[in-house]
Amino acid sequence: MSAGLIGVGKFVPPYKLTNEELENRMDTSDEWIRTMTGIEERRIADDETDTSAMAYFAAKDAIEDAGLQPEDIDLILVATVTPDRPFPAVSTMIQHKLGATNAAAMDISAACSGFMYGIITAKQFIETNAYKHVLVVGVEKLSKIMDWEDRNTAVLFGDGAGAAVVGQVSEGRGILSFELGADGSGGKHLYQDEYIQMNGREVFKFAVRQMGQSAVNVIEKAGLTKDEVDYLIPHQANIRIMEASRERLELPIEKMSKTIHKYGNTSAASIPISLIDDLADGKIKDDDVIVFVGFGGGLTWGAVCLRWGK
Ligand code: UT7
């Protein structure tokens, strides 16, 4: 039996914080941010819209897109490092709001790799026939843990949510291979104290090395070659990191997802948000081979190779 994504949904807050506005708030420039990161603007949620609210909107759309009712969901996994509060879990909050009365619920803390950890956890339940439908949400309200005085981090991140229902798909489609990993010795390079603390240089080096390698590994594990890959969706952290993984796969520029200019780095939400925008833009069609690859705090990483379609 194969597990795949059978419905998707996203939510981004309407307010766009532009590089120009940041120039007025701190010692930075539109030019620096664009050339060093690829970001032009990012979405910031208002005080009334916490993580669970964004997760709910994305989840509701994903369930509808899958042609299901909330009662059809067996398990909810929410990947986030910015829950409304330490507990109850965001997954239980949206379980209630959705009316997903038959679903178990738990959160996953794997930072920017969280969506990959989520869909791979979901895949295990589907392929063992334990559950039929698992809702996976990647969501962050990073704006609430950002130090707006720290130009090293404040320009990078944004808020948003992306969701997918994982369920059974036809033979040959769905998740073909994956790799998940962690190296806790690098935890000191990216963590939350009161605010996000980051050694950008160290994270950058790790990301360039790991993203390329993990992408290559999942392609091999799927029994495919680089030239059989139709589309790459890397974690949208920095255009230079994304470009390095694209070059490693020798893919032309149009075969890589790029939404970082619109949303900045939305951590666990970045891959599902990109996927949904790319689907809407007609960049992905049935039977395309897609690679998701991401990295994040922990340090953690994850990559997934899948063949699109139900
Ligand atoms: O999801 C995972 C989360 N984290 C990441 O993905 C971060 C990965 N790292 C990065 O993306 C990059 O390291 C950054 C974009 C954060 C920084 O790029 P860099 O090439 O590593 O530059 P740097 O930190 O070495 O800084 C270069 C210069 C420094 O000035 P000096 O010392 O050369 O005079 C910084 O002070 O750029 C300066 N700088 C800025 N200038 C204007 C740092 N931040 C800014 C800023 N505006 N916002």
CSV table of C-alpha atoms and ligand atoms in Angstrom, one decimal:
chain,number,residue,atom,x,y,z
A,1,MET,CA,0.0,0.0,0.0
A,2,SER,CA,1.3,3.5,-0.8
A,3,ALA,CA,0.7,6.6,1.3
A,4,GLY,CA,0.5,10.1,-0.4
A,5,LEU,CA,-0.9,13.5,0.0
A,6,ILE,CA,-4.6,13.4,-0.9
A,7,GLY,CA,-5.5,17.0,0.0
A,8,VAL,CA,-3.7,20.3,0.8
A,9,GLY,CA,-4.5,23.7,2.3
A,10,LYS,CA,-2.7,26.8,3.4
A,11,PHE,CA,-3.1,30.0,5.3
A,12,VAL,CA,-1.0,33.1,5.3
A,13,PRO,CA,-1.9,36.3,7.2
A,14,PRO,CA,-2.8,39.2,4.9
A,15,TYR,CA,-0.4,41.7,6.3
A,16,LYS,CA,2.8,42.1,4.2
A,17,LEU,CA,5.9,43.4,6.0
A,18,THR,CA,8.2,44.7,3.2
A,19,ASN,CA,12.0,45.1,3.3
A,20,GLU,CA,11.4,48.9,2.9
A,21,GLU,CA,9.4,48.9,6.1
A,22,LEU,CA,12.2,47.0,7.9
A,23,GLU,CA,14.7,49.6,6.7
A,24,ASN,CA,12.7,52.1,8.8
A,25,ARG,CA,12.8,49.9,11.8
A,26,MET,CA,16.5,48.8,11.9
A,27,ASP,CA,19.9,49.2,10.4
A,28,THR,CA,19.3,47.1,7.2
A,29,SER,CA,18.6,47.6,3.5
A,30,ASP,CA,16.3,46.1,0.9
A,31,GLU,CA,19.4,45.4,-1.2
A,32,TRP,CA,21.2,43.4,1.6
A,33,ILE,CA,18.1,41.4,2.3
A,34,ARG,CA,17.3,40.6,-1.3
A,35,THR,CA,20.8,39.6,-2.3
A,36,MET,CA,21.8,37.8,0.9
A,37,THR,CA,18.5,35.9,1.4
A,38,GLY,CA,16.1,36.4,-1.6
A,39,ILE,CA,13.3,37.7,0.6
A,40,GLU,CA,11.3,40.8,-0.5
A,41,GLU,CA,8.4,40.6,2.0
A,42,ARG,CA,7.0,38.3,4.6
A,43,ARG,CA,3.5,37.9,6.2
A,44,ILE,CA,3.0,38.8,9.8
A,45,ALA,CA,-0.1,37.6,11.8
A,46,ASP,CA,-1.9,40.1,14.0
A,47,ASP,CA,-2.4,39.7,17.8
A,48,GLU,CA,-5.7,37.9,17.4
A,49,THR,CA,-4.3,35.3,15.0
A,50,ASP,CA,-2.3,32.8,17.0
A,51,THR,CA,-0.7,29.6,15.7
A,52,SER,CA,-3.8,27.5,16.2
A,53,ALA,CA,-5.9,29.9,14.2
A,54,MET,CA,-3.6,29.7,11.2
A,55,ALA,CA,-3.4,25.9,11.6
A,56,TYR,CA,-7.2,25.6,11.7
A,57,PHE,CA,-7.6,27.5,8.4
A,58,ALA,CA,-5.0,25.5,6.5
A,59,ALA,CA,-6.3,22.2,8.0
A,60,LYS,CA,-10.0,22.9,7.1
A,61,ASP,CA,-9.0,23.6,3.5
A,62,ALA,CA,-6.9,20.4,3.3
A,63,ILE,CA,-9.7,18.2,4.6
A,64,GLU,CA,-12.1,19.8,2.0
A,65,ASP,CA,-9.6,19.4,-0.8
A,66,ALA,CA,-9.3,15.7,0.1
A,67,GLY,CA,-13.1,15.4,-0.2
A,68,LEU,CA,-13.4,14.4,3.5
A,69,GLN,CA,-15.3,15.4,6.6
A,70,PRO,CA,-13.4,16.3,9.8
A,71,GLU,CA,-14.8,13.1,11.4
A,72,ASP,CA,-12.9,11.1,8.8
A,73,ILE,CA,-9.5,12.1,10.3
A,74,ASP,CA,-7.9,9.5,12.5
A,75,LEU,CA,-4.8,11.5,13.7
A,76,ILE,CA,-3.7,15.1,13.7
A,77,LEU,CA,0.0,15.9,13.7
A,78,VAL,CA,1.0,19.6,14.0
A,79,ALA,CA,4.6,20.5,13.4
A,80,THR,CA,5.4,23.8,15.1
A,81,VAL,CA,7.9,25.4,17.4
A,82,THR,CA,5.6,28.3,18.2
A,83,PRO,CA,2.5,26.7,19.8
A,84,ASP,CA,-0.1,29.0,21.4
A,85,ARG,CA,1.3,27.8,24.7
A,86,PRO,CA,3.4,24.8,25.9
A,87,PHE,CA,0.2,22.8,26.3
A,88,PRO,CA,-2.5,21.8,25.4
A,89,ALA,CA,-1.0,20.9,22.0
A,90,VAL,CA,-2.0,22.9,18.9
A,91,SER,CA,-3.2,19.6,17.4
A,92,THR,CA,-5.8,19.2,20.2
A,93,MET,CA,-6.9,22.8,19.8
A,94,ILE,CA,-7.7,22.3,16.1
A,95,GLN,CA,-9.1,18.9,16.7
A,96,HIS,CA,-11.8,20.6,18.7
A,97,LYS,CA,-12.3,23.5,16.4
A,98,LEU,CA,-12.5,21.3,13.3
A,99,GLY,CA,-14.9,18.9,15.0
A,100,ALA,CA,-12.5,16.0,14.2
A,101,THR,CA,-14.0,14.0,17.0
A,102,ASN,CA,-12.4,10.7,15.9
A,103,ALA,CA,-8.9,11.9,15.8
A,104,ALA,CA,-6.0,11.4,18.1
A,105,ALA,CA,-3.7,14.5,18.3
A,106,MET,CA,-0.1,15.4,19.1
A,107,ASP,CA,2.4,18.1,18.2
A,108,ILE,CA,5.9,17.5,16.7
A,109,SER,CA,8.9,19.7,17.5
A,110,ALA,CA,11.4,19.4,14.7
A,111,ALA,CA,11.6,23.1,13.7
A,112,CYS,CA,11.8,23.7,10.0
A,113,SER,CA,12.0,19.9,9.2
A,114,GLY,CA,8.7,19.4,11.1
A,115,PHE,CA,6.5,18.9,8.0
A,116,MET,CA,8.8,16.1,6.7
A,117,TYR,CA,8.8,14.5,10.1
A,118,GLY,CA,5.0,14.8,10.1
A,119,ILE,CA,4.3,13.3,6.8
A,120,ILE,CA,6.7,10.4,7.3
A,121,THR,CA,5.1,9.7,10.7
A,122,ALA,CA,1.7,9.7,9.0
A,123,LYS,CA,3.0,7.4,6.3
A,124,GLN,CA,3.7,4.7,8.9
A,125,PHE,CA,0.2,4.7,10.2
A,126,ILE,CA,-1.3,4.5,6.7
A,127,GLU,CA,1.0,1.8,5.4
A,128,THR,CA,0.4,-0.4,8.5
A,129,ASN,CA,-3.4,0.1,8.0
A,130,ALA,CA,-3.7,1.4,11.5
A,131,TYR,CA,-5.3,4.7,10.2
A,132,LYS,CA,-6.9,5.8,7.0
A,133,HIS,CA,-6.4,9.6,7.1
A,134,VAL,CA,-3.7,11.6,8.9
A,135,LEU,CA,-3.9,15.4,8.9
A,136,VAL,CA,-0.4,17.0,9.0
A,137,VAL,CA,0.0,20.7,9.6
A,138,GLY,CA,3.2,22.8,9.4
A,139,VAL,CA,2.6,26.1,11.1
A,140,GLU,CA,4.5,28.9,12.7
A,141,LYS,CA,3.9,32.3,14.2
A,142,LEU,CA,7.6,33.1,14.4
A,143,SER,CA,6.9,36.9,14.7
A,144,LYS,CA,6.1,36.3,18.4
A,145,ILE,CA,9.6,34.9,19.2
A,146,MET,CA,11.5,37.4,17.1
A,147,ASP,CA,13.7,40.1,18.5
A,148,TRP,CA,12.8,43.1,16.4
A,149,GLU,CA,16.0,44.7,17.5
A,150,ASP,CA,18.2,41.9,16.0
A,151,ARG,CA,18.8,42.4,12.3
A,152,ASN,CA,20.5,39.0,12.1
A,153,THR,CA,17.2,37.2,12.5
A,154,ALA,CA,14.3,39.8,12.3
A,155,VAL,CA,14.6,40.1,8.5
A,156,LEU,CA,14.4,36.4,7.8
A,157,PHE,CA,11.2,34.9,9.2
A,158,GLY,CA,7.5,35.1,8.5
A,159,ASP,CA,4.2,33.5,9.7
A,160,GLY,CA,1.9,31.0,8.0
A,161,ALA,CA,0.5,27.5,7.8
A,162,GLY,CA,0.4,24.6,5.3
A,163,ALA,CA,-1.5,21.3,5.7
A,164,ALA,CA,-1.9,18.0,4.0
A,165,VAL,CA,-4.1,15.0,4.5
A,166,VAL,CA,-2.0,11.8,4.1
A,167,GLY,CA,-3.9,8.8,2.9
A,168,GLN,CA,-3.8,5.8,0.6
A,169,VAL,CA,-3.0,6.5,-3.1
A,170,SER,CA,-2.8,4.3,-6.1
A,171,GLU,CA,0.1,1.9,-6.7
A,172,GLY,CA,3.3,3.7,-7.9
A,173,ARG,CA,2.2,7.1,-6.6
A,174,GLY,CA,2.8,8.7,-3.2
A,175,ILE,CA,5.9,8.7,-1.0
A,176,LEU,CA,8.6,6.6,-2.6
A,177,SER,CA,11.4,7.2,-0.1
A,178,PHE,CA,12.5,9.4,2.7
A,179,GLU,CA,15.4,10.3,5.0
A,180,LEU,CA,15.1,11.9,8.4
A,181,GLY,CA,18.0,12.9,10.6
A,182,ALA,CA,19.2,14.9,13.6
A,183,ASP,CA,22.5,16.1,15.0
A,184,GLY,CA,21.9,17.5,18.5
A,185,SER,CA,25.5,18.7,18.8
A,186,GLY,CA,24.4,21.6,16.5
A,187,GLY,CA,21.5,22.6,18.7
A,188,LYS,CA,23.6,25.6,20.0
A,189,HIS,CA,23.5,27.2,16.5
A,190,LEU,CA,19.8,27.8,16.4
A,191,TYR,CA,17.5,27.8,19.4
A,192,GLN,CA,14.9,29.9,21.3
A,193,ASP,CA,15.9,31.6,24.5
A,194,GLU,CA,13.3,34.3,24.9
A,195,TYR,CA,13.8,35.1,21.2
A,196,ILE,CA,15.3,33.2,18.3
A,197,GLN,CA,19.1,33.0,18.6
A,198,MET,CA,21.1,31.9,15.5
A,199,ASN,CA,24.6,31.5,14.3
A,200,GLY,CA,23.7,32.2,10.7
A,201,ARG,CA,27.0,31.2,9.2
A,202,GLU,CA,27.1,27.8,10.9
A,203,VAL,CA,23.5,27.0,10.0
A,204,PHE,CA,24.2,28.1,6.4
A,205,LYS,CA,27.2,25.7,6.1
A,206,PHE,CA,25.2,22.8,7.6
A,207,ALA,CA,22.2,23.5,5.4
A,208,VAL,CA,24.2,23.6,2.1
A,209,ARG,CA,25.9,20.3,2.9
A,210,GLN,CA,22.8,18.5,4.3
A,211,MET,CA,20.1,19.6,1.9
A,212,GLY,CA,22.1,18.5,-1.2
A,213,GLN,CA,23.1,15.2,0.3
A,214,SER,CA,19.7,14.3,1.6
A,215,ALA,CA,18.1,15.1,-1.7
A,216,VAL,CA,20.6,12.9,-3.5
A,217,ASN,CA,20.0,10.1,-0.9
A,218,VAL,CA,16.2,10.0,-1.3
A,219,ILE,CA,16.4,9.9,-5.1
A,220,GLU,CA,18.8,6.9,-4.9
A,221,LYS,CA,16.6,5.2,-2.3
A,222,ALA,CA,13.6,5.6,-4.6
A,223,GLY,CA,15.6,3.8,-7.3
A,224,LEU,CA,15.7,6.9,-9.5
A,225,THR,CA,18.3,9.1,-11.0
A,226,LYS,CA,18.6,12.9,-10.8
A,227,ASP,CA,17.3,13.4,-14.4
A,228,GLU,CA,14.1,11.7,-13.4
A,229,VAL,CA,13.3,14.4,-10.9
A,230,ASP,CA,10.6,16.8,-12.2
A,231,TYR,CA,10.5,19.3,-9.3
A,232,LEU,CA,12.4,20.2,-6.2
A,233,ILE,CA,10.7,22.0,-3.2
A,234,PRO,CA,13.5,23.0,-0.8
A,235,HIS,CA,12.8,24.6,2.6
A,236,GLN,CA,12.6,28.3,1.8
A,237,ALA,CA,15.3,29.6,4.2
A,238,ASN,CA,17.7,31.4,2.0
A,239,ILE,CA,17.8,31.5,-1.9
A,240,ARG,CA,21.6,30.8,-1.8
A,241,ILE,CA,21.0,27.6,0.2
A,242,MET,CA,18.1,26.6,-2.1
A,243,GLU,CA,20.3,27.3,-5.2
A,244,ALA,CA,23.0,25.0,-3.8
A,245,SER,CA,20.7,22.1,-3.6
A,246,ARG,CA,19.3,22.8,-7.0
A,247,GLU,CA,22.8,22.8,-8.5
A,248,ARG,CA,23.6,19.5,-6.7
A,249,LEU,CA,20.6,17.9,-8.5
A,250,GLU,CA,21.6,19.6,-11.8
A,251,LEU,CA,18.0,20.9,-12.2
A,252,PRO,CA,17.1,23.9,-14.4
A,253,ILE,CA,15.9,27.0,-12.5
A,254,GLU,CA,12.2,26.5,-13.4
A,255,LYS,CA,12.2,23.0,-11.7
A,256,MET,CA,12.8,24.5,-8.3
A,257,SER,CA,10.0,26.0,-6.1
A,258,LYS,CA,10.6,29.6,-5.0
A,259,THR,CA,8.2,31.4,-2.7
A,260,ILE,CA,10.8,32.8,-0.3
A,261,HIS,CA,10.5,36.3,-1.9
A,262,LYS,CA,6.8,36.4,-0.9
A,263,TYR,CA,6.8,34.8,2.6
A,264,GLY,CA,10.4,34.7,4.0
A,265,ASN,CA,11.2,31.7,6.1
A,266,THR,CA,8.1,30.2,7.6
A,267,SER,CA,9.9,27.2,9.1
A,268,ALA,CA,7.6,24.1,9.2
A,269,ALA,CA,5.1,25.8,7.0
A,270,SER,CA,7.5,26.6,4.1
A,271,ILE,CA,7.4,23.4,2.1
A,272,PRO,CA,3.6,22.9,2.2
A,273,ILE,CA,2.9,26.6,1.4
A,274,SER,CA,5.3,26.3,-1.6
A,275,LEU,CA,3.6,23.1,-2.7
A,276,ILE,CA,0.2,24.7,-2.7
A,277,ASP,CA,1.3,27.8,-4.6
A,278,ASP,CA,3.1,25.6,-7.2
A,279,LEU,CA,0.0,23.4,-7.6
A,280,ALA,CA,-2.1,26.6,-8.1
A,281,ASP,CA,0.4,27.9,-10.7
A,282,GLY,CA,0.2,24.6,-12.6
A,283,LYS,CA,3.9,23.7,-12.0
A,284,ILE,CA,3.1,20.2,-10.7
A,285,LYS,CA,1.1,17.6,-12.6
A,286,ASP,CA,0.1,14.0,-11.9
A,287,ASP,CA,3.0,11.5,-11.9
A,288,ASP,CA,5.7,14.2,-11.5
A,289,VAL,CA,8.5,13.1,-9.3
A,290,ILE,CA,8.9,15.7,-6.5
A,291,VAL,CA,11.6,16.0,-3.9
A,292,PHE,CA,11.0,17.9,-0.6
A,293,VAL,CA,14.1,18.7,1.4
A,294,GLY,CA,14.5,20.7,4.5
A,295,PHE,CA,16.7,21.4,7.6
A,296,GLY,CA,16.2,23.3,10.8
A,297,GLY,CA,16.8,23.8,14.5
A,298,GLY,CA,17.9,20.7,16.5
A,299,LEU,CA,19.7,20.4,14.2
A,300,THR,CA,17.3,18.3,12.2
A,301,TRP,CA,16.8,17.5,8.5
A,302,GLY,CA,14.4,15.6,6.3
A,303,ALA,CA,13.9,14.7,2.6
A,304,VAL,CA,11.0,13.0,0.8
A,305,CYS,CA,10.8,11.7,-2.7
A,306,LEU,CA,7.2,11.3,-4.0
A,307,ARG,CA,5.3,10.7,-7.2
A,308,TRP,CA,2.4,13.2,-7.3
A,309,GLY,CA,-1.2,12.2,-7.6
A,310,LYS,CA,-3.8,10.1,-5.8
B,1,UT7,O1,15.3,27.6,8.8
B,1,UT7,C1,16.6,27.7,9.3
B,1,UT7,C2,16.8,29.1,9.8
B,1,UT7,N1,18.1,29.7,9.6
B,1,UT7,C3,18.7,29.9,8.4
B,1,UT7,O2,18.3,29.4,7.4
B,1,UT7,C4,19.9,30.8,8.4
B,1,UT7,C5,21.0,30.3,7.5
B,1,UT7,N2,21.9,31.4,7.4
B,1,UT7,C6,21.7,32.4,6.5
B,1,UT7,O3,20.8,32.5,5.8
B,1,UT7,C7,22.8,33.5,6.4
B,1,UT7,O4,23.9,33.1,7.3
B,1,UT7,C8,22.4,34.9,6.7
B,1,UT7,C9,21.4,35.4,5.6
B,1,UT7,C10,21.6,34.9,8.1
B,1,UT7,C11,23.6,35.8,6.8
B,1,UT7,O5,24.4,35.7,5.6
B,1,UT7,P1,25.9,35.5,5.7
B,1,UT7,O6,26.5,35.3,4.4
B,1,UT7,O7,26.2,34.3,6.7
B,1,UT7,O8,26.4,36.9,6.3
B,1,UT7,P2,27.1,37.2,7.8
B,1,UT7,O9,26.2,36.8,8.9
B,1,UT7,O10,28.5,36.7,7.7
B,1,UT7,O11,27.0,38.8,7.7
B,1,UT7,C12,27.7,39.5,6.7
B,1,UT7,C13,27.6,41.0,7.0
B,1,UT7,C14,28.0,41.3,8.4
B,1,UT7,O12,28.6,42.6,8.5
B,1,UT7,P3,30.2,42.7,8.5
B,1,UT7,O13,30.6,42.0,9.8
B,1,UT7,O14,30.7,42.0,7.3
B,1,UT7,O15,30.5,44.1,8.5
B,1,UT7,C15,26.6,41.4,9.2
B,1,UT7,O16,26.7,42.3,10.3
B,1,UT7,O17,26.2,41.4,6.9
B,1,UT7,C16,25.8,42.1,8.1
B,1,UT7,N3,24.3,41.8,8.3
B,1,UT7,C17,23.4,42.7,7.9
B,1,UT7,N4,23.5,43.8,7.1
B,1,UT7,C18,22.3,44.4,6.8
B,1,UT7,C19,23.8,40.8,9.0
B,1,UT7,N5,22.4,41.0,9.0
B,1,UT7,C20,22.2,42.1,8.3
B,1,UT7,C21,21.0,42.8,7.9
B,1,UT7,N6,21.1,43.9,7.1
B,1,UT7,N7,19.8,42.3,8.2
